[in-house]
Amino acid sequence: MAAKLLSRYPWASHPFIVGAPMRVMSGASLAVAVSQAGGLGFIGPGVKTQHMEADLNEASTLINEARGSSAFSAIPLAHPVLPVGVGFQLWGDDIEIAIATVEKFKPCAAWLYAPRESLAEFDVWSRRIRKVSPQTQIWIQIGTLGESKRLLQSLEKPDVVVVQGLESGGHGRATDGMGIMSLFPEVADAMANSNVPLLAAGGIADGRGVATALCLGASGAVMGTRFLAANEARISQGYQNEIVRASDGAVNTTRTLLYNHLRGTFGWPAEYSPRTIINKSFLEHQEGSSFEELRKLHDEASKMGDSGWGPEGRLATYAGASVGLIHEVTEAETIVRDVQRDALSRIQSIGVAN
Amino acid sequence: MAAKLLSRYPWASHPFIVGAPMRVMSGASLAVAVSQAGGLGFIGPGVKTQHMEADLNEASTLINEARGSSAFSAIPLAHPVLPVGVGFQLWGDDIEIAIATVEKFKPCAAWLYAPRESLAEFDVWSRRIRKVSPQTQIWIQIGTLGESKRLLQSLEKPDVVVVQGLESGGHGRATDGMGIMSLFPEVADAMANSNVPLLAAGGIADGRGVATALCLGASGAVMGTRFLAANEARISQGYQNEIVRASDGAVNTTRTLLYNHLRGTFGWPAEYSPRTIINKSFLEHQEGSSFEELRKLHDEASKMGDSGWGPEGRLATYAGASVGLIHEVTEAETIVRDVQRDALSRIQSIGVAN
């Protein structure tokens, strides 16, 4: 299954490493760098759906510059496809603009998640994307066994399903989430006859996590937070400093909608929340400070530059529970290659006791 | 490290499978069967500490009967050791009785967890156990990065550390727990220089989980719930039926102290709670039923035989989040061998994309 999946992305290599579509933070530079290193990078949703066009324009330019001298030369000229994916939040993105953007750029994959009300929205988006760009593979992110079972009934079968555990930084299941160790194999069993490759997401930040994903039955592994520590990430310095600094995700991160609300983002379906590194906004929220007070202090912090983040800061610092495994900022290419190499060497070493 | 650990338990084989010390439920038959199959079985704490003596007497008899014709023949006669371990809950077990029992039976390992107030209690227990039975290895169960760091400062270095993720059924960290995918590698990094082998626990129920544990850096894997579906488990039929029936641990299990309290068990340190399959006691507790009413109904259900368990039942049904991976009751030996074989075959198959 992993080989079959890789064959659809001919520039990619085993083990298959995917850069998650992180809102705003995974722009063209990061997505292209991940793909160029032998993974698959996704451009995240923008603040508005129309912002994705600028990212895709930039990605196209970067890819054209790199085509001759990189893994992208493996893309058959007869079936051109943009070797980056795009992510859409179904509840918030404008479907008309999204479809027009996909039609124009033909990204190799569209990652759909967080429908407003029901999984039937995946069918609508999938059908329209396939109509305008048959070469765009449909990826659907789920976080529960129930979703996997309902997906099996869907009219538009996805090409890939991403199974996200509660360790994730990105928005995931708030009330019915579970660690990837328990969630993934149960979903894999439920979908065993579907022939849909599954990827694991949430809490994967190094070669150990990637090897683990493969052991659980995944055809590849998705990393988000690890790529926030890439030079190419579109992230403030203060935020990136926190990704490198923070440890002990069990204690120092939490799932909460507070920071969404402080930033003025409302409307996520009730089942979803992101994980964030805890700072003063959350601590004072727990101590009973009013939302209005917290928002005032948050807005002041947002004008303070990099000191707005950190233990004494107040700004949103979304990160997965494995943030403590990330210790330096480096090129995305280095991340992909190190993680692939470490995963393979770990798998080779554990076959016998040593 | 895994080979070095295995050499201490010469009847055991790679990958190292451990049967968790489940209170009452893992008695002599189960523990001996797990060890005899090439793993290491632990006898769980009894209702009272003195109950362990009967279990160890029974285990000794079973082991003597099996010695010549089993893996136990690998135990050197010059250094006899009982090839099963014992588990103690530090907050509740009587240390004097425990030490006398260890001295009498010389189990190969003592698994210590849940100190009443501080990790210093591990030092006291370790020192006294080592004094009366130097061949008894000290295993300590933790569930947080902080505990791993404090263990590094302890006077009595443990022989093995068990890292338990929040997927576990057994009592674990209630408020600062985390999925094993994130928790284990961070603890492993913190303890990398200690030379103490680490085992992974929580949510491991099949070969995938065991392979995963090894990928994360564990020297072996602990399973609890999977062995509740062993013929040798000391468990009511109605409870065991639930282990086979239940699925979707994210939705159908929860961490709660309610069932402890309904059974009259009070006193667990505040940081600990077990995971249980949800039934009417929990649902009605959430709906606001009084504890007195719930206890009355619970006590009535406890006289109903096997129908006291199940979705319409009311009795405690402790189980890990991977309960949905367990589909049949079988011999413990079959479980150990199947899981070992599946883990190795998975590891061998994922080295290349296929």
XYZ file of C-alpha atoms in Angstrom:
708
model
C 0.000 0.000 0.000
C 2.848 2.406 0.860
C 4.523 1.709 -2.509
C 1.246 2.228 -4.363
C 0.753 5.533 -2.591
C 4.291 6.693 -3.312
C 3.828 5.912 -7.006
C 1.234 8.695 -7.147
C 3.845 11.188 -5.969
C 6.851 10.133 -8.061
C 9.263 12.625 -6.508
C 8.648 11.209 -3.022
C 10.650 8.505 -1.273
C 10.079 5.938 1.481
C 9.203 6.466 4.263
C 6.624 8.956 3.042
C 6.854 12.208 5.011
C 4.080 14.753 4.718
C 4.200 18.392 5.805
C 0.775 19.218 7.275
C -1.316 22.091 5.885
C -0.831 24.511 8.779
C -2.942 27.617 8.461
C -0.770 30.496 7.178
C 2.423 28.906 8.579
C 2.987 26.365 5.847
C 3.291 28.598 2.822
C 4.864 28.008 -0.561
C 8.501 27.928 0.573
C 7.919 25.281 3.217
C 5.627 23.114 1.112
C 7.967 23.144 -1.889
C 11.010 22.431 0.274
C 9.317 19.408 1.874
C 8.353 18.005 -1.521
C 11.746 18.747 -3.005
C 13.388 16.740 -0.216
C 11.339 13.688 -1.115
C 8.235 14.293 0.982
C 4.972 15.997 0.200
C 4.420 19.504 1.456
C 0.995 21.025 1.882
C 0.176 24.716 1.704
C -2.132 25.531 4.602
C -5.339 27.487 4.429
C -4.815 31.233 4.346
C -6.563 33.836 6.461
C -8.974 33.977 3.530
C -9.428 31.354 0.826
C -8.282 33.758 -1.885
C -4.878 34.086 -0.223
C -3.999 30.586 -1.391
C -3.625 31.844 -4.945
C -0.552 33.896 -4.074
C 0.995 30.880 -2.329
C 0.310 28.658 -5.307
C 1.761 31.237 -7.679
C 4.892 31.348 -5.571
C 5.014 27.559 -5.336
C 4.704 27.233 -9.116
C 7.625 29.578 -9.610
C 9.782 27.741 -7.070
C 8.912 24.381 -8.606
C 9.661 25.537 -12.147
C 13.032 26.844 -11.020
C 13.803 23.514 -9.354
C 12.305 21.129 -11.868
C 15.327 20.159 -13.902
C 17.710 19.717 -11.018
C 15.613 17.975 -8.395
C 13.385 15.052 -7.564
C 10.668 16.937 -9.451
C 12.210 15.723 -12.704
C 10.432 12.440 -11.886
C 7.071 14.073 -12.646
C 5.964 12.821 -16.075
C 5.572 15.712 -18.497
C 2.556 13.990 -20.015
C 0.703 14.239 -16.679
C 1.864 17.465 -15.105
C 0.793 18.035 -11.555
C 1.909 20.562 -8.993
C 4.028 18.593 -6.493
C 2.540 20.298 -3.461
C -0.838 19.856 -1.836
C -3.342 22.359 -0.503
C -5.438 22.256 2.663
C -8.987 23.487 3.089
C -11.014 23.927 6.278
C -14.457 23.073 4.990
C -16.332 25.051 7.639
C -14.510 28.267 6.849
C -13.167 28.150 3.315
C -15.126 29.483 0.347
C -15.804 26.522 -1.895
C -16.166 28.578 -5.079
C -12.793 30.251 -4.637
C -11.208 26.978 -3.545
C -12.434 25.092 -6.611
C -11.301 27.866 -8.971
C -7.870 27.797 -7.329
C -7.556 24.034 -7.633
C -8.652 24.222 -11.275
C -6.020 26.834 -12.049
C -3.047 25.207 -10.293
C -3.796 21.463 -10.254
C -2.122 20.680 -6.917
C -1.351 16.986 -6.531
C -3.554 16.710 -3.458
C -6.286 18.545 -1.580
C -6.517 17.878 2.153
C -10.048 18.400 3.425
C -11.046 18.633 7.060
C -13.434 20.053 9.596
C -16.772 20.063 7.735
C -19.298 22.493 9.105
C -21.973 19.943 9.930
C -21.537 16.547 8.349
C -19.214 14.288 6.456
C -21.461 14.706 3.403
C -19.620 17.987 2.797
C -16.548 15.911 1.936
C -18.533 14.373 -0.929
C -19.484 17.777 -2.303
C -15.941 19.115 -2.173
C -14.434 15.885 -3.515
C -16.807 15.746 -6.480
C -16.198 19.355 -7.434
C -12.414 19.078 -7.060
C -12.283 15.912 -9.141
C -14.395 17.506 -11.828
C -12.055 20.438 -12.341
C -8.791 18.596 -11.599
C -9.001 14.799 -11.873
C -5.310 14.500 -11.045
C -5.796 16.128 -7.627
C -5.937 13.393 -5.021
C -8.486 13.790 -2.243
C -7.086 13.518 1.289
C -9.499 13.520 4.201
C -8.484 14.029 7.813
C -10.381 12.232 10.551
C -9.830 11.725 14.257
C -12.391 9.135 15.333
C -13.400 5.576 14.559
C -16.932 6.783 13.874
C -15.737 9.099 11.116
C -13.796 6.272 9.506
C -16.901 4.102 9.413
C -19.030 6.867 7.947
C -16.352 7.576 5.329
C -16.731 3.996 4.131
C -20.318 4.902 3.181
C -19.381 8.070 1.335
C -20.187 8.517 -2.324
C -16.779 9.946 -3.177
C -14.119 7.571 -1.900
C -11.074 9.483 -0.667
C -7.645 8.684 -2.088
C -5.958 9.011 1.281
C -7.261 9.187 4.851
C -5.204 10.992 7.487
C -5.833 9.647 10.997
C -4.998 12.307 13.563
C -4.387 11.457 17.218
C -5.014 13.787 20.138
C -1.296 14.533 20.399
C -1.678 16.868 17.414
C -1.163 20.616 17.491
C -3.486 21.275 14.607
C -7.207 21.394 15.203
C -8.516 17.948 16.003
C -11.199 16.157 17.935
C -11.791 17.972 21.185
C -14.016 15.624 23.146
C -13.720 12.238 21.459
C -10.018 12.216 20.580
C -7.551 9.507 21.557
C -3.831 8.842 21.422
C -2.638 7.635 18.025
C -1.394 4.364 19.577
C -4.976 3.238 20.221
C -6.808 5.194 17.541
C -4.813 4.294 14.455
C -4.930 0.491 14.538
C -8.630 0.448 15.275
C -9.325 2.767 12.324
C -6.977 0.698 10.175
C -8.919 -2.465 11.016
C -12.232 -0.775 10.239
C -10.920 0.426 6.862
C -8.896 -2.669 6.012
C -11.077 -3.671 3.073
C -11.365 -0.183 1.619
C -7.953 -0.186 -0.029
C -7.510 3.440 1.009
C -3.996 4.198 2.280
C -3.907 5.696 5.753
C -1.436 8.225 7.102
C -0.789 8.853 10.786
C -0.727 12.372 12.232
C -0.349 13.892 15.684
C 2.656 13.691 17.961
C 5.068 12.595 15.218
C 8.195 14.724 15.315
C 11.187 12.524 14.567
C 12.330 9.236 13.094
C 10.925 7.311 16.042
C 7.485 8.701 15.372
C 7.708 7.932 11.675
C 8.854 4.353 12.332
C 5.991 4.044 14.797
C 3.486 5.243 12.234
C 4.666 2.570 9.816
C 4.461 -0.119 12.522
C 0.891 0.873 13.257
C 0.074 0.254 9.607
C 0.347 3.739 8.126
C 1.604 4.303 4.596
C 3.377 7.424 5.769
C 3.555 10.011 8.513
C 2.388 13.601 8.761
C 4.388 16.164 10.730
C 3.229 19.672 11.523
C 5.005 21.046 14.563
C 8.396 19.726 13.497
C 8.137 21.852 10.341
C 7.354 24.947 12.425
C 11.046 24.698 13.280
C 12.005 24.825 9.602
C 13.711 27.912 8.244
C 11.052 28.014 5.553
C 8.078 28.150 7.962
C 6.049 31.370 7.806
C 6.186 31.942 11.524
C 7.174 34.746 13.879
C 10.537 34.407 15.550
C 9.024 34.493 19.033
C 6.652 31.650 18.156
C 9.426 29.579 16.585
C 11.613 30.154 19.650
C 8.866 28.555 21.719
C 8.734 25.477 19.491
C 12.421 24.928 20.194
C 12.222 25.827 23.898
C 9.096 24.057 25.111
C 9.156 20.551 26.548
C 6.900 18.171 28.449
C 3.877 18.502 26.224
C 1.706 16.677 28.765
C 2.111 19.541 31.212
C 2.964 22.517 29.036
C 0.454 22.144 26.213
C -3.320 21.898 26.299
C -6.286 21.674 23.957
C -8.267 24.895 24.121
C -10.243 27.300 21.945
C -9.192 30.271 24.083
C -6.464 31.502 21.754
C -8.704 31.190 18.711
C -11.159 33.442 20.454
C -8.511 35.907 21.615
C -7.442 36.235 17.983
C -11.041 36.794 16.917
C -11.463 33.386 15.293
C -14.894 31.944 15.973
C -16.896 29.329 14.146
C -14.888 26.114 14.370
C -17.289 23.165 14.636
C -17.737 22.217 18.289
C -15.874 18.920 17.900
C -12.587 20.675 17.148
C -9.904 22.364 19.173
C -6.188 22.982 18.678
C -3.331 22.259 21.079
C -1.246 25.179 22.276
C 1.759 25.822 24.466
C 0.424 27.218 27.729
C 1.269 30.837 28.570
C -0.220 33.625 30.656
C -3.440 33.942 28.690
C -4.421 30.372 29.499
C -3.167 30.462 33.079
C -5.088 33.636 33.872
C -8.141 32.244 32.087
C -7.984 29.285 34.465
C -7.604 31.643 37.389
C -10.824 33.362 36.391
C -9.776 36.480 34.492
C -12.533 37.780 32.247
C -12.307 37.229 28.513
C -12.436 40.976 27.910
C -9.453 41.530 30.192
C -7.531 38.682 28.601
C -8.275 39.989 25.133
C -7.069 43.462 26.040
C -3.806 42.049 27.386
C -3.513 39.731 24.382
C -3.914 42.610 21.972
C -1.245 44.581 23.808
C 1.067 41.559 23.676
C 0.504 41.265 19.949
C 2.234 44.639 19.534
C 5.268 43.592 21.560
C 7.053 41.606 18.894
C 8.752 38.362 19.832
C 8.211 38.816 23.564
C 4.503 38.299 22.944
C 5.297 34.570 23.016
C 6.987 32.543 25.737
C 5.987 31.595 29.286
C 5.427 35.277 30.097
C 3.733 35.908 26.773
C 0.086 35.823 25.780
C -0.092 34.938 22.092
C -1.331 31.731 20.472
C 1.455 29.164 20.218
C -0.142 26.136 18.595
C 2.033 23.048 18.888
C 1.702 19.296 19.168
C 2.352 17.284 22.321
C 5.736 16.150 20.956
C 7.092 19.698 20.924
C 9.690 18.554 23.489
C 11.386 16.450 20.795
C 12.251 19.533 18.733
C 15.534 21.228 19.599
C 16.711 23.310 16.636
C 15.660 25.287 13.611
C 16.957 23.916 10.364
C 16.137 23.544 6.666
C 12.993 21.579 5.830
C 15.133 19.411 3.577
C 17.329 18.447 6.528
C 14.262 17.594 8.575
C 12.816 15.315 5.905
C 16.090 13.531 5.212
C 17.085 13.147 8.881
C 13.689 11.807 9.830
C 13.612 9.350 6.925
C 17.098 8.100 7.701
C 16.458 7.799 11.428
C 13.190 5.963 10.858
C 14.770 3.411 8.539
C 17.756 2.846 10.750
C 15.522 2.321 13.775
C 13.352 -0.171 11.923
C 16.424 -2.085 10.800
C 17.901 -2.156 14.288
C 14.897 -3.441 16.222
C 14.303 -6.639 14.293
C 16.654 -8.347 16.730
C 17.247 -7.576 20.395
C 20.303 -5.369 20.720
C 19.701 -2.575 25.796
C 16.864 -4.979 24.896
C 19.316 -7.901 24.746
C 20.870 -6.924 28.060
C 17.440 -6.775 29.635
C 16.424 -10.154 28.206
C 19.582 -11.731 29.596
C 18.232 -11.053 33.095
C 15.164 -13.155 32.310
C 16.737 -16.112 30.488
C 13.425 -17.832 29.682
C 12.188 -14.766 27.812
C 12.487 -14.071 24.084
C 12.524 -11.035 21.803
C 10.425 -8.963 21.555
C 10.025 -8.840 25.320
C 6.339 -9.084 26.285
C 5.311 -8.287 29.831
C 1.998 -9.107 31.476
C 1.086 -6.139 33.696
C 0.422 -6.614 37.425
C -3.340 -6.151 37.330
C -4.889 -6.055 40.767
C -6.462 -9.441 41.539
C -6.950 -10.241 37.831
C -3.412 -11.303 37.060
C -2.952 -14.180 39.452
C -0.546 -17.079 39.431
C -1.995 -18.942 36.429
C -1.827 -15.935 34.142
C 1.588 -14.760 35.297
C 3.165 -18.202 34.954
C 1.570 -18.768 31.537
C 2.937 -15.468 30.231
C 6.437 -16.278 31.461
C 6.257 -19.834 30.191
C 5.436 -18.540 26.716
C 8.610 -16.458 26.665
C 7.372 -13.261 28.265
C 7.351 -12.092 31.858
C 4.132 -12.311 33.799
C 3.461 -10.228 36.896
C 1.160 -11.176 39.732
C -0.936 -8.128 40.574
C -1.563 -6.717 44.023
C -4.252 -8.577 45.928
C -7.165 -7.087 47.814
C -4.796 -7.214 50.771
C -1.016 -7.508 50.630
C -1.069 -10.860 52.414
C -3.117 -12.370 49.578
C -0.042 -12.356 47.390
C 1.438 -15.227 49.362
C -1.220 -17.651 48.136
C -0.595 -16.536 44.551
C 3.144 -16.983 44.919
C 2.671 -20.424 46.461
C 0.523 -21.399 43.509
C 3.007 -19.886 41.059
C 5.869 -21.802 42.661
C 3.967 -25.057 42.269
C 3.107 -24.357 38.634
C 6.682 -23.367 37.872
C 8.147 -26.452 39.512
C 5.786 -28.638 37.524
C 6.838 -26.928 34.311
C 10.523 -26.464 34.949
C 12.019 -29.428 33.121
C 9.879 -29.195 30.033
C 9.726 -25.491 29.351
C 11.630 -22.302 28.769
C 12.143 -22.225 32.533
C 14.924 -24.783 32.128
C 17.005 -21.802 31.014
C 17.039 -20.512 34.597
C 20.491 -21.304 36.030
C 20.213 -23.604 39.024
C 23.057 -21.708 40.687
C 20.977 -18.511 40.724
C 17.396 -19.638 41.199
C 14.766 -16.984 40.817
C 11.015 -17.219 40.504
C 10.263 -16.448 36.835
C 7.305 -14.231 37.621
C 7.181 -10.712 38.978
C 5.010 -9.121 41.635
C 3.343 -5.703 41.679
C 2.889 -3.432 44.680
C 0.800 -0.277 44.998
C 2.958 1.707 47.365
C 0.130 3.856 48.720
C -1.951 0.868 49.743
C 0.279 -2.149 50.234
C 1.757 -3.068 53.621
C 5.509 -2.799 53.236
C 6.310 -5.248 56.042
C 4.161 -7.991 54.553
C 5.406 -7.193 51.059
C 9.060 -7.450 52.042
C 8.510 -10.706 53.902
C 6.753 -12.129 50.851
C 9.552 -11.073 48.501
C 12.110 -12.546 50.870
C 10.295 -15.868 50.967
C 9.632 -16.284 47.226
C 12.401 -14.310 45.477
C 10.332 -13.181 42.486
C 12.508 -12.064 39.562
C 11.046 -8.570 39.637
C 9.016 -6.229 41.817
C 6.968 -3.587 40.012
C 6.439 -0.549 42.213
C 3.985 2.253 41.524
C 1.732 4.898 42.956
C 3.664 6.116 46.006
C 1.526 7.791 48.633
C 3.276 11.139 48.594
C 6.654 11.202 46.905
C 9.072 9.309 44.744
C 11.312 8.892 47.808
C 9.054 5.973 48.769
C 10.493 4.103 45.787
C 13.923 4.377 47.419
C 12.671 2.903 50.670
C 10.928 -0.020 49.002
C 13.821 -0.643 46.597
C 16.405 -0.689 49.363
C 14.410 -3.091 51.515
C 13.596 -5.417 48.613
C 17.220 -5.525 47.489
C 18.350 -6.257 51.016
C 16.177 -9.347 51.376
C 16.311 -10.492 47.733
C 19.212 -9.059 45.720
C 18.141 -11.043 42.668
C 14.757 -9.277 42.561
C 14.918 -6.555 39.929
C 13.241 -3.264 40.741
C 10.750 -2.030 38.153
C 9.230 1.409 38.600
C 6.208 2.659 36.704
C 5.969 6.336 35.780
C 3.689 8.372 33.553
C 5.277 11.798 33.310
C 8.510 13.423 32.177
C 8.840 15.021 35.595
C 8.854 11.645 37.319
C 11.560 10.399 34.963
C 13.753 13.366 35.831
C 13.246 12.910 39.550
C 14.001 9.190 39.234
C 17.417 10.130 37.853
C 18.137 11.717 41.238
C 16.986 8.735 43.266
C 19.323 6.943 45.606
C 18.228 3.490 44.500
C 18.501 3.307 40.733
C 15.708 1.166 39.284
C 16.567 -1.784 37.058
C 13.691 -1.077 34.686
C 11.391 1.895 34.196
C 7.914 1.346 32.771
C 6.583 4.399 30.942
C 2.798 4.331 30.876
C 0.769 6.441 28.440
C -2.731 7.716 29.046
C -4.174 4.969 26.851
C -3.697 2.559 29.749
C -6.496 0.802 31.593
C -4.495 0.457 34.774
C -4.277 3.366 37.155
C -2.143 6.109 35.645
C -1.666 9.827 35.622
C -5.047 11.493 35.724
C -4.298 15.130 35.026
C -0.824 15.219 33.499
C -0.937 12.102 31.334
C -0.193 11.998 27.631
C -0.378 9.555 24.748
C 2.552 7.155 24.611
C 3.558 8.465 21.154
C 4.605 11.790 22.676
C 5.431 10.720 26.209
C 7.765 7.821 25.584
C 10.404 9.418 23.341
C 10.671 12.473 25.567
C 11.205 10.306 28.647
C 13.672 8.157 26.689
C 15.679 11.255 25.771
C 15.697 12.458 29.371
C 16.902 9.057 30.612
C 19.251 8.309 27.723
C 22.387 8.467 29.839
C 20.995 6.447 32.731
C 21.458 3.058 31.092
C 18.104 1.987 32.526
C 16.001 -0.018 30.056
C 12.557 1.434 29.437
C 9.374 -0.469 28.697
C 6.286 1.035 27.092
C 2.806 0.500 28.561
C -0.688 1.728 27.779
C -2.699 1.053 24.637
C -0.538 -1.859 23.493
C -2.734 -4.818 22.578
C -1.262 -6.511 19.528
C 1.833 -6.929 17.379
C 1.449 -3.437 15.973
C 1.614 -1.962 19.430
C 4.635 -4.027 20.367
C 6.470 -3.074 17.169
C 5.571 0.531 17.904
C 6.985 0.303 21.407
C 10.280 -0.949 20.010
C 10.352 1.842 17.411
C 9.861 4.409 20.143
C 12.951 3.038 21.847
C 11.456 0.615 24.364
C 13.229 -2.598 25.317
C 9.881 -4.335 25.472
C 6.156 -3.824 25.769
C 3.698 -4.229 28.605
C 0.156 -5.430 27.950
C -2.617 -5.479 30.514
C -6.022 -5.452 28.861
C -5.033 -7.967 26.205
C -4.331 -10.487 28.948
C -7.769 -9.881 30.477
C -8.911 -11.860 27.442
C -6.675 -14.793 28.400
C -8.264 -17.995 29.653
C -5.969 -17.766 32.654
C -7.120 -14.296 33.764
C -8.870 -14.196 37.154
C -11.844 -12.288 35.846
C -15.623 -12.637 35.861
C -17.181 -13.880 32.654
C -19.321 -10.760 32.296
C -16.258 -8.528 32.566
C -14.284 -10.631 30.094
C -17.208 -10.543 27.656
C -16.955 -6.762 27.730
C -13.242 -6.818 26.906
C -14.062 -8.775 23.750
C -17.177 -6.753 22.885
C -16.145 -3.155 23.475
C -14.680 -1.000 20.726
C -13.866 2.652 20.054
C -11.962 3.316 23.254
C -11.992 7.064 22.585
C -15.750 7.143 22.999
C -16.528 4.092 25.093
C -13.834 4.306 27.770
C -12.966 7.100 30.171
C -10.631 7.854 33.054
C -12.612 8.113 36.245
C -12.437 7.283 39.951
C -16.201 6.684 40.109
C -16.004 2.892 39.952
C -13.263 2.773 42.579
C -15.554 4.685 44.877
C -18.606 2.572 44.044
C -16.560 -0.480 45.034
C -15.509 1.205 48.254
C -11.926 1.817 47.207
C -10.699 5.186 48.402
C -7.217 6.505 48.972
C -5.509 6.466 45.584
C -3.138 9.433 45.341
C -4.881 12.312 43.546
C -2.673 12.023 40.468
C -4.032 8.589 39.584
C -7.137 7.273 37.922
C -7.968 4.126 35.952
C -9.667 3.845 32.556
C -12.942 1.971 32.379
C -15.491 0.922 29.798
C -18.437 3.278 30.183
C -21.722 1.811 31.419
C -24.818 3.034 33.226
C -23.047 3.996 36.450
C -20.893 6.552 34.644
C -23.644 7.779 32.333
C -26.041 8.393 35.220
C -23.240 9.994 37.218
C -22.800 12.443 34.350
C -26.543 13.025 34.263
C -26.430 14.036 37.910
C -27.524 10.957 39.862
C -26.376 11.059 43.457
C -23.482 8.881 44.540
C -25.695 7.172 47.113
C -28.229 6.217 44.465
C -25.521 5.006 42.115
C -23.927 2.946 44.833
C -27.218 1.325 45.719
C -27.805 0.356 42.085
C -24.175 -0.754 41.759
C -24.487 -3.026 44.768
C -27.655 -4.545 43.360
C -25.896 -5.099 40.026
C -23.034 -6.826 41.798
C -25.474 -9.579 42.793
C -26.713 -10.086 39.234
C -23.862 -12.194 37.949
C -22.525 -11.566 34.467
C -25.297 -9.136 33.551
C -23.774 -6.681 36.027
C -21.350 -5.781 33.219
C -22.130 -4.570 29.713
C -23.673 -1.374 28.342
C -26.711 -1.890 30.582
C -24.548 -2.943 33.515
C -23.107 -0.947 36.376
C -19.927 -2.686 37.508
C -16.317 -1.558 37.115
C -14.890 -2.684 33.775
C -11.344 -1.379 33.738
C -9.788 -1.546 30.280
C -7.281 0.307 28.148
C -8.148 2.505 25.183
C -7.096 -0.245 22.761
C -9.829 -2.580 23.964
C -11.281 -2.428 20.443
C -8.313 -4.424 19.146
C -9.241 -7.462 21.262
C -11.664 -9.886 19.659
C -11.345 -13.284 21.327
C -10.462 -15.119 24.504
C -7.548 -17.465 24.155
C -4.597 -18.959 26.025
C -2.018 -16.501 27.354
C 0.622 -18.518 25.524
C -1.147 -17.932 22.221
C -1.347 -14.215 22.955
C 2.366 -13.928 23.704
C 3.447 -15.946 20.679
C 1.025 -14.308 18.237
C 1.977 -10.839 19.366
C 5.709 -11.575 19.165
C 5.377 -13.084 15.701
C 3.171 -10.276 14.391
C 5.490 -7.614 15.779
C 8.554 -9.129 14.133
C 6.852 -9.696 10.825
C 5.595 -6.115 10.786
C 9.029 -4.736 11.550
C 10.529 -6.820 8.786
C 7.914 -5.736 6.268
C 8.087 -1.982 6.747
C 11.773 -1.510 6.026
C 10.824 -1.057 2.394
C 7.674 0.459 0.913
C 5.271 -2.324 0.010
